[in-house]
Short mmCIF file of C-alpha atoms and ligand atoms in Angstrom, two decimals:
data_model
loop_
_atom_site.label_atom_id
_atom_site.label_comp_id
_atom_site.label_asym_id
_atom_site.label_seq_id
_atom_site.Cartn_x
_atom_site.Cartn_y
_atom_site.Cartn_z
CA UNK A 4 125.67 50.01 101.27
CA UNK A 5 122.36 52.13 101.61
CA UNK A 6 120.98 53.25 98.50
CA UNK A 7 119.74 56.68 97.37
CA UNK A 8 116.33 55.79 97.53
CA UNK A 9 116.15 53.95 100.12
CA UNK A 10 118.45 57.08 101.97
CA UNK A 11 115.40 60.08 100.46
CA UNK A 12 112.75 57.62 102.02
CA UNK A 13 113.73 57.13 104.98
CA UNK A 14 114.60 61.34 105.36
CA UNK A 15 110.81 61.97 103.95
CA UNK A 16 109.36 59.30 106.89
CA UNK A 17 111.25 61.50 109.35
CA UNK A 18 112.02 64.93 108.29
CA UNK A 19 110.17 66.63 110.78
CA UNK A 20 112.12 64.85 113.40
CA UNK A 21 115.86 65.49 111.33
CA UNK A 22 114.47 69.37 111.33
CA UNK A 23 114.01 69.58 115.11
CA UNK A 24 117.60 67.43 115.73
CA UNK A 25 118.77 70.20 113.70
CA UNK A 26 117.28 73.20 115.36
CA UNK A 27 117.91 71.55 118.56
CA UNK A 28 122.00 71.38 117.62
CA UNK A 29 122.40 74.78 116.33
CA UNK A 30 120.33 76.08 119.35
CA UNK A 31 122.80 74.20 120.95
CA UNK A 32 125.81 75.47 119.37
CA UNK A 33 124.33 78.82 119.95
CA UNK A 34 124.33 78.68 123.36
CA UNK A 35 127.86 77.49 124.15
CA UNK A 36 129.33 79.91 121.90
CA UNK A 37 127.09 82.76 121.52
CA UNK A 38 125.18 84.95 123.88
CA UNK A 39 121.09 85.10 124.17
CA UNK A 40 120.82 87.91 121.20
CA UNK A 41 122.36 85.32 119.04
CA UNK A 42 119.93 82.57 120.57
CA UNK A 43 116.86 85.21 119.49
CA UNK A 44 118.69 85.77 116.18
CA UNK A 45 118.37 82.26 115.76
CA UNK A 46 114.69 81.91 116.60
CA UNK A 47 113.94 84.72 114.47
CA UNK A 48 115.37 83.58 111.96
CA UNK A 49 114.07 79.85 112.13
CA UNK A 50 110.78 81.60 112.57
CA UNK A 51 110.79 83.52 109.33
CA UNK A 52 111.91 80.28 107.51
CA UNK A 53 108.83 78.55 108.60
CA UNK A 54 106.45 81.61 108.41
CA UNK A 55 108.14 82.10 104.43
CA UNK A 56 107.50 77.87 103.82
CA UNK A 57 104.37 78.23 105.22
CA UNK A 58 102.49 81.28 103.38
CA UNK A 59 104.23 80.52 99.65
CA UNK A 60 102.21 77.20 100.54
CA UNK A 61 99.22 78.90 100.63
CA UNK A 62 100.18 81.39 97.61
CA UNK A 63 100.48 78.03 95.95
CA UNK A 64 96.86 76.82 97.11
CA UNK A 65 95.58 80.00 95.82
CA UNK A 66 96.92 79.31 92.18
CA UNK A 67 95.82 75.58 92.14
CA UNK A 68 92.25 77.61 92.92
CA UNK A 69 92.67 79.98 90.14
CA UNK A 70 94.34 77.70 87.87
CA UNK A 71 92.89 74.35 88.40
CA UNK A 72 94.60 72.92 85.67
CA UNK A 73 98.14 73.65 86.27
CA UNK A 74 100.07 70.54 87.77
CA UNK A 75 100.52 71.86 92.10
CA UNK A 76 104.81 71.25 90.73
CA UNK A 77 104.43 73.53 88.34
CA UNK A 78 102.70 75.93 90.85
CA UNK A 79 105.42 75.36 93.31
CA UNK A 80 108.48 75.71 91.23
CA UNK A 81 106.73 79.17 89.73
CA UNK A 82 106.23 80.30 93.18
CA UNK A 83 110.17 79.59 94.26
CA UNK A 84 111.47 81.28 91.55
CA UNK A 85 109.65 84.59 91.76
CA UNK A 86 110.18 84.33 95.32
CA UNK A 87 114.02 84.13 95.21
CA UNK A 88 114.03 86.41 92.70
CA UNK A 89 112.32 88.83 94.48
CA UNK A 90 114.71 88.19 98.12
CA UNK A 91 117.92 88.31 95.38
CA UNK A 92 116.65 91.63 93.97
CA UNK A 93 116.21 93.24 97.60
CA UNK A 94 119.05 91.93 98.62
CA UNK A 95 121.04 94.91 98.18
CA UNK A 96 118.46 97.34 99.70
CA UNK A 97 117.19 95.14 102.50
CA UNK A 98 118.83 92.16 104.00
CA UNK A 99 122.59 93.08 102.80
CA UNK A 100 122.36 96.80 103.48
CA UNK A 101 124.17 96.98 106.89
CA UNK A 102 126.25 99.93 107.47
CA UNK A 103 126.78 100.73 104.05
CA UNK A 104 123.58 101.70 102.01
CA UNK A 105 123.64 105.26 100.72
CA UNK A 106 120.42 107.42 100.16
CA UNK A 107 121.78 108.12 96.53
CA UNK A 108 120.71 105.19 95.59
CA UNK A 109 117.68 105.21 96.33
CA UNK A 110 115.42 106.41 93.35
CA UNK A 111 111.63 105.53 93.85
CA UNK A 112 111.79 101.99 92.41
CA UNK A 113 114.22 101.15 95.14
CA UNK A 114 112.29 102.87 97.87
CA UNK A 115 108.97 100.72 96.86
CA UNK A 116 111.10 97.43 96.28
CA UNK A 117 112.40 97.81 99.84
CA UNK A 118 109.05 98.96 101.27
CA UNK A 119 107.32 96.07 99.92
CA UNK A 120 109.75 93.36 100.99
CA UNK A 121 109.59 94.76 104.88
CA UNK A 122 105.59 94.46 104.29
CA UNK A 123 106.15 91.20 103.43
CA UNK A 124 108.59 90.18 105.62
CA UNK A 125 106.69 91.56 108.80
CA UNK A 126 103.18 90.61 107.60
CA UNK A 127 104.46 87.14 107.30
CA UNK A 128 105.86 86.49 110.05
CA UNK A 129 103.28 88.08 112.76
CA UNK A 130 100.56 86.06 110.27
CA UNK A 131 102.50 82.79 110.69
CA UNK A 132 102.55 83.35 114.29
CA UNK A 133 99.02 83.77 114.60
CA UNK A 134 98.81 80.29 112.30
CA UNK A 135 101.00 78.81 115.25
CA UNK A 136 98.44 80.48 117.73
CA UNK A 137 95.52 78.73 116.53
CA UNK A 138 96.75 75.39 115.58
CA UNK A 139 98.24 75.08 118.93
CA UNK A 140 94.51 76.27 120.45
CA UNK A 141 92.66 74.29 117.74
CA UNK A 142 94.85 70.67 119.00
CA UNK A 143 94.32 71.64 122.90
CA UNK A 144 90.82 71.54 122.14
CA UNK A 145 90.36 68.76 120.62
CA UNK A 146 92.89 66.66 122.83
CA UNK A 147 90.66 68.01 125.66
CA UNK A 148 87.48 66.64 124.40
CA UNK A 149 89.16 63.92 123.41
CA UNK A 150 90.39 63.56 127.08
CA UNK A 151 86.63 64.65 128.70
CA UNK A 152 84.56 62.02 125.87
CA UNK A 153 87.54 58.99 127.70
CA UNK A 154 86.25 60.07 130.82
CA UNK A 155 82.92 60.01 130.23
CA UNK A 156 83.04 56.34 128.87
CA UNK A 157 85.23 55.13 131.63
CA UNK A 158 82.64 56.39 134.23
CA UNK A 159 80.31 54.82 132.40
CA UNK A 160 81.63 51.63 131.87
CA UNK A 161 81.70 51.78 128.22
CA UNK A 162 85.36 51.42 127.69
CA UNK A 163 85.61 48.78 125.04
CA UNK A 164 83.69 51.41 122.92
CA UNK A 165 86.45 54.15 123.29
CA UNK A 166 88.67 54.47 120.52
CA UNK A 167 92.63 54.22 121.18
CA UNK A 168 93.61 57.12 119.43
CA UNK A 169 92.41 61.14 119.46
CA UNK A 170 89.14 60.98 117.81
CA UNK A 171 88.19 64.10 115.66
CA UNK A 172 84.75 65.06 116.83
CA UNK A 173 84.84 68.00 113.77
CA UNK A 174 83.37 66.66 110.54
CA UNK A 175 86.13 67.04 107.56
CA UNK A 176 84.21 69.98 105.80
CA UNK A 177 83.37 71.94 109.04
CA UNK A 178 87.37 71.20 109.71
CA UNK A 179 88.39 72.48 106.18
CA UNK A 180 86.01 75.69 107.06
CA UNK A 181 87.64 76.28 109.95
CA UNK A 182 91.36 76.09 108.54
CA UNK A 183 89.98 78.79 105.81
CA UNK A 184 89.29 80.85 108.56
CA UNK A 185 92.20 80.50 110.91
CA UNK A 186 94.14 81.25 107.40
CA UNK A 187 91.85 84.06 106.53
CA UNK A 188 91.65 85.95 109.61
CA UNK A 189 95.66 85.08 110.00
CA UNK A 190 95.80 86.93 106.95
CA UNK A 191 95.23 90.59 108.88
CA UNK A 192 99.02 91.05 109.85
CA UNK A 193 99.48 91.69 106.25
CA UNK A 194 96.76 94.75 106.72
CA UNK A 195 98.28 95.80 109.95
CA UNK A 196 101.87 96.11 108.61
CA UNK A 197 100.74 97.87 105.44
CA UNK A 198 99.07 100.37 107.88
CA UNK A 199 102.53 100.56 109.99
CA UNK A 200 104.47 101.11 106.84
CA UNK A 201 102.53 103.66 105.22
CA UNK A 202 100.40 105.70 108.31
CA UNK A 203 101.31 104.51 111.86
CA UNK A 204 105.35 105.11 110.76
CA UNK A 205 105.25 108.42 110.28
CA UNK A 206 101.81 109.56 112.48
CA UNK A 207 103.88 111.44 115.57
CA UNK A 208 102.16 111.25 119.38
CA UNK A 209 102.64 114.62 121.75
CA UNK A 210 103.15 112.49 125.23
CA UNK A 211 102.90 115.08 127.85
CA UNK A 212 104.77 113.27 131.23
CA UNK A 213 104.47 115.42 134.39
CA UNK A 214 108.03 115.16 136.48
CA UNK A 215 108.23 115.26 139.98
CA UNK A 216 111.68 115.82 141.07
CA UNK A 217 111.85 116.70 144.78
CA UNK A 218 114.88 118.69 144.87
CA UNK A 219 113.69 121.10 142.29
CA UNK A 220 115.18 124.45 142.30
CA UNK A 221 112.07 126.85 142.80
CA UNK A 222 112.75 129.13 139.58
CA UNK A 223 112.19 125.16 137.66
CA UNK A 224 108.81 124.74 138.57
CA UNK A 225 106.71 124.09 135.71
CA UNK A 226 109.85 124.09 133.14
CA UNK A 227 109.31 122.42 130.13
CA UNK A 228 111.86 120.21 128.50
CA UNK A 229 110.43 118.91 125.05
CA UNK A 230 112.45 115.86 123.85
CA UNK A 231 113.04 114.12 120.45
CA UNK A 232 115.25 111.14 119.82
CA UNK A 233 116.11 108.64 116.98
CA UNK A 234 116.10 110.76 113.83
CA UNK A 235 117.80 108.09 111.73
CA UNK A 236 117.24 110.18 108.72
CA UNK A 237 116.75 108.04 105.54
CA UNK A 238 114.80 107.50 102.51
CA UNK A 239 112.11 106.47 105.13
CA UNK A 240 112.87 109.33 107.60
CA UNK A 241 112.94 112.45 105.28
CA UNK A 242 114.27 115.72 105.86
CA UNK A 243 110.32 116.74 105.23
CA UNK A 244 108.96 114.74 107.68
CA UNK A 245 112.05 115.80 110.38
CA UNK A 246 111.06 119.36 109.42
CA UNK A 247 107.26 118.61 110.22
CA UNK A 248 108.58 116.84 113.78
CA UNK A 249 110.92 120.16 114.28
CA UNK A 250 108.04 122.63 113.39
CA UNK A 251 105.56 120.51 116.13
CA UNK A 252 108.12 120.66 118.93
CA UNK A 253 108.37 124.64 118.19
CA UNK A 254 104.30 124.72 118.66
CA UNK A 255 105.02 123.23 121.63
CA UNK A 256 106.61 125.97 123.19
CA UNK A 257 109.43 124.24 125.52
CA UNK A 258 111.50 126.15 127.86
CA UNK A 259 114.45 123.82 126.43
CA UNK A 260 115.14 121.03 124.23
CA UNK A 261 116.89 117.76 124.60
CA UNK A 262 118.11 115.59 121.51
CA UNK A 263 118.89 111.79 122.50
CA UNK A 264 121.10 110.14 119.48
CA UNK A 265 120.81 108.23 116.41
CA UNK A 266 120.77 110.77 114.37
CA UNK A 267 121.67 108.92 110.69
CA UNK A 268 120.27 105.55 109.91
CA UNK A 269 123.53 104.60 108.18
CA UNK A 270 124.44 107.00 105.32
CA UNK A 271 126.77 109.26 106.87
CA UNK A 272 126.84 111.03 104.02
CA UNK A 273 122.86 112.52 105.83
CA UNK A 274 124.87 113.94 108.43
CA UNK A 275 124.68 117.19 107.00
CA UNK A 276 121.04 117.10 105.83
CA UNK A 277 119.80 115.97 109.47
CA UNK A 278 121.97 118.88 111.29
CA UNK A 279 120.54 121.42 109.02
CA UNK A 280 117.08 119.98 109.69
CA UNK A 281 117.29 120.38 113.24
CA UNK A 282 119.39 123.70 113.27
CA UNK A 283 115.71 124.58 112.89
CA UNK A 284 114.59 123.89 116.79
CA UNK A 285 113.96 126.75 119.00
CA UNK A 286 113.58 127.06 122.55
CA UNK A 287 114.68 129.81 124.96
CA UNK A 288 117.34 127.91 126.93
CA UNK A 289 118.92 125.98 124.17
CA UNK A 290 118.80 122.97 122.31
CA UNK A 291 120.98 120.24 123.56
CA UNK A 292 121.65 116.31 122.65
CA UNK A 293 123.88 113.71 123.18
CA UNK A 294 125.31 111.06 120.38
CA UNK A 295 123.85 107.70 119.99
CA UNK A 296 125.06 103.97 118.92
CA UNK A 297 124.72 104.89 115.14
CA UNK A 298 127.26 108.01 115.38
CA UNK A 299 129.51 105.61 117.19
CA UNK A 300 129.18 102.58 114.98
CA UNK A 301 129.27 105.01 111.48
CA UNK A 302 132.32 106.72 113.00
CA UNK A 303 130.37 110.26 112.29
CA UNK A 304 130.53 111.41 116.39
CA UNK A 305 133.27 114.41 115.67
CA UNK A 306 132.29 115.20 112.28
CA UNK A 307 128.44 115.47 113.34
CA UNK A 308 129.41 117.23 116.62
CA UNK A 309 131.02 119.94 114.65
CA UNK A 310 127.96 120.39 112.32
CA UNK A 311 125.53 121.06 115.53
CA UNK A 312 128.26 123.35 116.87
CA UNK A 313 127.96 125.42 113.88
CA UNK A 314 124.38 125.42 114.19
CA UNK A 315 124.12 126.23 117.60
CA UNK A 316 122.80 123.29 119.07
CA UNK A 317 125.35 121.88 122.08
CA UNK A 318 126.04 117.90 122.09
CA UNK A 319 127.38 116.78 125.64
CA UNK A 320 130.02 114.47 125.24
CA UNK A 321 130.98 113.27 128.46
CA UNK A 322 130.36 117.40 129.80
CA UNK A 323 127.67 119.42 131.74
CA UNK A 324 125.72 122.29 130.99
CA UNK A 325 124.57 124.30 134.34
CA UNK A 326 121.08 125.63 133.39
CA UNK A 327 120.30 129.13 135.19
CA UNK A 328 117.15 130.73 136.21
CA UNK A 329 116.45 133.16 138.36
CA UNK A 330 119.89 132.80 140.47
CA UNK A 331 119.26 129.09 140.70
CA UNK A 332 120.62 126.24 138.26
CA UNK A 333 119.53 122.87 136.85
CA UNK A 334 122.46 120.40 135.73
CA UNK A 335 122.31 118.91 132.49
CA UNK A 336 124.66 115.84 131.78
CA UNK A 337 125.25 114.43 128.19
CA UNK A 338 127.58 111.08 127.94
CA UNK A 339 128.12 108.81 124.95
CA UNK A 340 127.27 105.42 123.70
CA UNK A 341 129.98 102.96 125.39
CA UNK A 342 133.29 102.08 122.81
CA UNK A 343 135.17 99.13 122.61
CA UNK A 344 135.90 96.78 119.64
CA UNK A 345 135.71 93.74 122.11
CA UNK A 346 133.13 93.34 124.79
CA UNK A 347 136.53 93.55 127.71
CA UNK A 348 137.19 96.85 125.86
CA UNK A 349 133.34 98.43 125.63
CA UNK A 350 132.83 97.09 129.23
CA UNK A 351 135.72 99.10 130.94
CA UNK A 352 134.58 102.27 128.81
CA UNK A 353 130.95 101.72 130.41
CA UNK A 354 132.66 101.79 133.86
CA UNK A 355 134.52 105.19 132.89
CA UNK A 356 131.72 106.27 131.42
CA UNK A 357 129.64 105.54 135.09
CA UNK A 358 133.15 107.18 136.83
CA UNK A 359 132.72 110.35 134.27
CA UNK A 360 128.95 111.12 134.90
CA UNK A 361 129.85 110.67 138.79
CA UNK A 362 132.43 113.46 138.02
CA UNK A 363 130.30 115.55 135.96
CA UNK A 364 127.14 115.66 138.51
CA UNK A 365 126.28 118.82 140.84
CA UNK A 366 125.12 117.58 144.60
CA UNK A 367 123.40 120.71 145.39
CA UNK A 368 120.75 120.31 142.53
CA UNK A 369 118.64 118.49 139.82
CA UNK A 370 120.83 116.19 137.53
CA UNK A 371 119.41 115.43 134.48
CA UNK A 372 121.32 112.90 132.30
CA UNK A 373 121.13 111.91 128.63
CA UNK A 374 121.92 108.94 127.49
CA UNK A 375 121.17 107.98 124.33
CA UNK A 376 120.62 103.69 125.45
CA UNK A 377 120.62 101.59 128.40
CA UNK A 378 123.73 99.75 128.25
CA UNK A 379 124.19 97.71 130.36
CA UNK A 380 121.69 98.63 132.19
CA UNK A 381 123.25 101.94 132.92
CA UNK A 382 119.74 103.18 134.68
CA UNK A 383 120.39 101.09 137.54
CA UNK A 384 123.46 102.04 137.85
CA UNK A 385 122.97 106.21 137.64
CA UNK A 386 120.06 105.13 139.79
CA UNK A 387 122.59 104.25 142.39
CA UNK A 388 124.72 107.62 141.87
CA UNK A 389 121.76 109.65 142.56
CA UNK A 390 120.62 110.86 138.63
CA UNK A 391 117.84 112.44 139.43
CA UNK A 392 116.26 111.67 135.43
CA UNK A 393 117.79 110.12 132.95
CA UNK A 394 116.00 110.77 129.13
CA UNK A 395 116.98 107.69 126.72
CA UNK A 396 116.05 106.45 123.46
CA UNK A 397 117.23 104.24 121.21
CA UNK A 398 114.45 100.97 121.20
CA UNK A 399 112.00 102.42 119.09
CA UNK A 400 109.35 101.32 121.87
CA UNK A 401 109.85 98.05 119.90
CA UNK A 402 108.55 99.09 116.47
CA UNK A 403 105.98 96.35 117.06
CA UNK A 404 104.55 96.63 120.08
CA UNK A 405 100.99 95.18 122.21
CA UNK A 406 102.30 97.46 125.01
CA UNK A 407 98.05 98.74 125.08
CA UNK A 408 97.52 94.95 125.91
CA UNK A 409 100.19 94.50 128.42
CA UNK A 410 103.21 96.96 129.24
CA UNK A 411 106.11 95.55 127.66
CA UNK A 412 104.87 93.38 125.49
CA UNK A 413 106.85 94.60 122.40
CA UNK A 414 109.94 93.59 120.17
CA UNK A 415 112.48 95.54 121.85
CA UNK A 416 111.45 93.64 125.22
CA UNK A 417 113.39 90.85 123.84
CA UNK A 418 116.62 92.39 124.71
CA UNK A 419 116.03 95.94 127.09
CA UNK A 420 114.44 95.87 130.41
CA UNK A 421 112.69 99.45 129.39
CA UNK A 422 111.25 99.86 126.36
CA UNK A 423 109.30 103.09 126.48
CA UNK A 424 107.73 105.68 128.63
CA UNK A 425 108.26 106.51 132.01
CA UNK A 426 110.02 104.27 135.22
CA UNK A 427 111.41 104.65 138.85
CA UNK A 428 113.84 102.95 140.71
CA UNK A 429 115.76 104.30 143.86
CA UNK A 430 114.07 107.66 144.15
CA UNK A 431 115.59 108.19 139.93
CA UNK A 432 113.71 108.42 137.39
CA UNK A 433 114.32 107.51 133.66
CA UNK A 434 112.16 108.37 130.82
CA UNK A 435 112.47 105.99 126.95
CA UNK A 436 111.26 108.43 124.25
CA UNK A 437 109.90 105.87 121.16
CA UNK A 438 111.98 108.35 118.73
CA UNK A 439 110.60 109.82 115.19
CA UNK A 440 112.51 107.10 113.07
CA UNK A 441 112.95 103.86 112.10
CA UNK A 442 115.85 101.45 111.56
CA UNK A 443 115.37 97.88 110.23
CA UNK A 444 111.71 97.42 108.81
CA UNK A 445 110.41 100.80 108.33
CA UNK A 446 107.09 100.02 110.04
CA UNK A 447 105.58 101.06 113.06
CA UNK A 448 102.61 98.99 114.90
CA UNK A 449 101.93 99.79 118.58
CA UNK A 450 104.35 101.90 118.72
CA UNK A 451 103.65 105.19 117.42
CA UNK A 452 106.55 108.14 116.82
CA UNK A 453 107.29 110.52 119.55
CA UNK A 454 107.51 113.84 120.77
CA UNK A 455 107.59 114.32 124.15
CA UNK A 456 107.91 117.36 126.18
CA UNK A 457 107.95 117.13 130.30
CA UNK A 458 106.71 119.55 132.82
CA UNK A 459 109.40 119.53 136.06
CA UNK A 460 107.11 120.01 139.27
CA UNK A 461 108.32 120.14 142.53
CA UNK A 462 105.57 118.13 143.65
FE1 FE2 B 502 117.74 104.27 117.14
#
């Protein structure tokens, strides 16, 4: 029989390789019986185990620094325990609120607890992938010198002066230098998402978009159509700053105004609050919306219908609104998110859904449909009906987002096709509006608010 011992040494030779086998079988579990969110689920959250292993290391090295003395155990076991205490105590804020958390909970202690832990949580893992970014640069290089320095002895003839193994041409304290500074400047991510939690989240963009829509009617050219989405009103998302996002759109002047879903974060108890927010919109031709994928999932889609009724403000659920100016009209389509408590069930209500918008289009003008999201990718398929534009929401533009570095590079790329801004396919046209909120980490990098409001051309 193996002993304990011999059992713990032979798992701290090879842990890294038990680790990978590990990864490697629930990967593969993953993909037999899940789908590919569950696969980036998984990577996600294998990522943010490493990143959190990884930085309470270096929170560790940074004690040993300040307190020399202090045995590196004693460090570590400090370090866990105010760490778990610290994911336990969010716990009910963060991690475990799902569809449940209510904003009168939230005094100001909670509000900072959470805000801090989503700091955390996305400074440390964007850091940790910059860590990953360098080391993996850092070992290229030196396995290509290491690689050039072999060929340079070989040509030479010098071979039984070439070492067997990849020589490290970077002296130990020029090495320890550069680690610092790989750690150091992997450190900004922890700036950046302080500045996305307390200034980029809430500091709202005006995108302009010019529409070209061929079969105009006349009377629309030059009508403006300002449009906000993803309200997701929360402790986060105040009624103050909705009011500031209402009172900009108004500034703005639009001919009408379109409202794209997602109106509560999850408290449908803020139904009421957000309505009364909005009631606040003006525009000459009306303020409409459809519902998005959290009035579905929170079960508030008739309740929070009723409360824009009363205010004035027209949802489109699965109906049509004929626009008219000057003797000639402009359709306007509103449908909802897809239903179904299995994915058989949700996928026949996306083909009625497709059958319904077919039903509810005009062939002698402009349709313009709102959808709140693109499921499954329903723009390719109202492409093929003949929507003239489609206005969406619902990604966020990612939340975190390099989209200035390279369209699409942001988080919501992961799972959507289009993330944000404008796109064409088959003579349609769909336009992703970022939204005002946030869901999830209340942080915005990249991927600023917004309003938008479009001018129709005919040109
Ligand atoms: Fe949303």
């Amino acid at each position: 029989m193996v002993s304990f011992p011999t059992v713990y040494q032979r798992v701290s030779v090879h842990w890294r390789a038990i680790i990978l086998l590990l990864i490697l079988a629930l990967a593969t579990v993953t993909i037999a019986y899940g789908d590919f969110l569950d696969l980036i689920t998984l990577a996600l959250f294998l990522l943010f185990i490493a990143s959190q292993v990884f930085w309470i290391g270096r929170i560790v090295d940074l004690g040993k620094w300040l307190f020399p003395d202090q045995p590196r155990v004693r460090l570590v076991v400090i370090a866990d325990l105010v760490y778990l205490f610290v994911i336990a105590y969010s716990f009910p804020t963060t991690i475990g609120q799902g569809h449940t958390f209510r904003a009168a909970y939230y005094g100001l202690s909670n509000i900072v607890f959470e805000a801090v832990f989503w700091w955390w949580f996305v400074g440390s893992m964007l850091a940790f992938a910059l860590v990953v970014a360098f080391g993996t640069v850092e070992r290229a290089t030196r396995v290509a010198a290491w690689a050039y320095r072999k060929a340079r002895q070989s040509t030479k003839g010098r071979v039984a002066a070439a070492s067997s193994s990849v020589a490290d041409p970077v002296s130990p304290g020029r090495r320890h230098f550069l680690e610092q500074t790989a750690v150091l400047i992997s450190a900004t991510p922890f700036v950046a998402a302080g500045y996305g939690l307390l200034h980029s989240r809430l500091d709202v963009e005006v995108v302009r978009p010019r529409i070209p829509l061929a079969r105009l009617p006349k009377a629309f050219d030059g009508f403006r159509i300002a449009q906000l989405s993803d309200i997701h009103i929360s402790p986060f998302t105040t009624a103050d700053y909705i009011h500031r996002c209402v009172s900009i759109t108004n500034e703005l002047k639009p001919d009408l105004i379109a409202l794209t879903g997602d109106y509560i974060a999850w408290d449908t108890e803020q139904q009421g609050e957000v309505v009364r927010t909005l009631a606040g919109l003006r525009a000459p031709f009306g303020v409409f919306g459809c519902l998005g994928n959290h009035e579905e999932e929170s079960g508030t889609e008739e309740s929070i219908t009723r409360l824009f009724t009363a205010q004035g403000i027209h949802i489109l659920r699965q109906a049509r609104a004929p626009i008219v100016l000057g003797g000639e009209t402009l359709n306007l389509i509103g449908i909802d998110e897809p239903h179904g408590r299995t994915e058989t069930e949700w996928r026949r209500d996306v083909h009625r859904k497709l059958r319904q918008i077919k039903e509810l289009m005009m062939p002698e003008t402009v349709n313009i449909l709102l959808s709140h999201g693109d499921f499954p990718h329903m723009f390719d398929r109202v492409a093929e009906l003949g929507i003239d534009l489609m206005l969406a929401g619902h990604t966020h533009g990612g939340q975190l987002s390099l989209d200035f570095v390279h369209r699409g590079l942001n988080l919501s790329h992961l799972i959507y096709d289009y993330n944000s801004g404008w796109y064409e396919k088959n003579g349609a046209q769909l336009y992703v509006n970022r939204g005002i909120g946030t869901t999830g980490f209340p942080i915005r990098l990249g991927a600023r608010p917004e309003i938008s409001v479009f001018e129709l051309s005919r040109t």
